[in-house]
Amino acid sequence: VERSDVMDKRTIETRNRIENAIIDEWITGNVPTIKGITQSLDLNRNTFYIHYANIEDVTQKVLDQHTSQIKNEIDKYEIKGV
C-alpha cells in the first residue's frame, strides 16, 4: 500500500466523520459549531480546517450530497415511469 493511498483513505474517513457529526447535530436540534464537532470527534481544530474552510463550507457539502442523492432517486422513478 502506497502512502498516498493511506492518506486518501484517512482523508475520506475524516471528512465522513465531520459530515456525519454535522448531521447528528441537526438531528438533535443543535446548531453545529467547529468547537462542538471537533470535541465530539476528538479532532484538533486544525484538522477540521485542513478539510473545510468553516461550518458553512461543510454544511453546503452535506446539503449538496443529499440533494444529489434525492435527485438521483427521483430520476430512477421517472425513468421507470412510477
Coordinates of C-alpha atoms in Angstrom, one line a residue:
V1 CA 0.0 0.0 0.0
E2 CA 1.4 3.3 -1.0
R3 CA 1.5 6.2 1.4
S4 CA -0.8 8.3 -0.8
D5 CA -3.5 5.6 -0.7
V6 CA -3.4 5.6 3.1
M7 CA -3.7 9.4 3.2
D8 CA -6.6 9.3 0.8
K9 CA -8.5 6.8 3.0
R10 CA -7.7 8.9 6.1
T11 CA -9.0 12.0 4.4
I12 CA -12.2 10.3 3.3
E13 CA -12.7 8.9 6.8
T14 CA -12.1 12.2 8.5
R15 CA -14.4 14.1 6.1
N16 CA -17.1 11.5 6.6
R17 CA -16.8 11.7 10.3
I18 CA -17.1 15.5 10.2
E19 CA -20.1 15.4 7.8
N20 CA -21.9 12.8 9.9
A21 CA -21.3 14.9 13.1
I22 CA -22.9 17.9 11.4
I23 CA -25.9 15.7 10.5
D24 CA -26.1 14.4 14.1
E25 CA -26.1 18.0 15.4
W26 CA -29.0 18.8 13.1
I27 CA -31.0 15.7 14.1
T28 CA -30.6 16.5 17.8
G29 CA -31.7 20.1 17.2
N30 CA -28.3 21.7 17.9
V31 CA -26.6 24.3 15.9
P32 CA -23.3 22.8 14.7
T33 CA -20.1 24.6 15.7
I34 CA -16.5 23.8 14.9
K35 CA -15.7 23.6 18.6
G36 CA -18.6 21.1 19.2
I37 CA -17.8 19.0 16.2
T38 CA -14.1 18.7 16.9
Q39 CA -14.7 18.0 20.6
S40 CA -17.2 15.3 19.9
L41 CA -14.9 13.7 17.4
D42 CA -11.7 14.2 19.4
L43 CA -10.2 16.1 16.5
N44 CA -7.9 19.0 16.5
R45 CA -9.5 22.2 15.2
N46 CA -6.6 22.4 12.6
T47 CA -7.7 19.0 11.3
F48 CA -11.2 20.5 10.6
Y49 CA -9.7 23.5 8.8
I50 CA -7.5 21.2 6.6
H51 CA -10.7 19.8 5.2
Y52 CA -13.2 22.7 5.4
A53 CA -13.0 26.5 5.5
N54 CA -15.8 26.9 8.0
I55 CA -19.1 25.4 9.2
E56 CA -20.9 26.8 6.2
D57 CA -18.5 25.0 3.8
V58 CA -19.1 21.6 5.3
T59 CA -22.8 22.3 5.6
Q60 CA -23.0 23.2 1.9
K61 CA -21.2 20.0 1.0
V62 CA -23.5 17.8 3.1
L63 CA -26.6 19.6 1.6
D64 CA -25.2 19.2 -2.0
Q65 CA -24.5 15.5 -1.5
H66 CA -28.0 14.8 -0.1
T67 CA -29.7 16.9 -2.7
S68 CA -27.8 14.9 -5.4
Q69 CA -28.9 11.6 -3.8
I70 CA -32.5 12.7 -3.7
K71 CA -32.4 13.8 -7.3
N72 CA -30.9 10.5 -8.4
E73 CA -33.7 8.6 -6.6
I74 CA -36.3 10.8 -8.3
D75 CA -34.7 10.2 -11.6
K76 CA -34.9 6.4 -11.1
Y77 CA -38.6 6.6 -10.6
E78 CA -39.2 8.9 -13.5
I79 CA -37.2 6.5 -15.8
K80 CA -39.3 3.6 -14.6
G81 CA -42.5 5.5 -15.1
V82 CA -43.6 5.1 -11.5

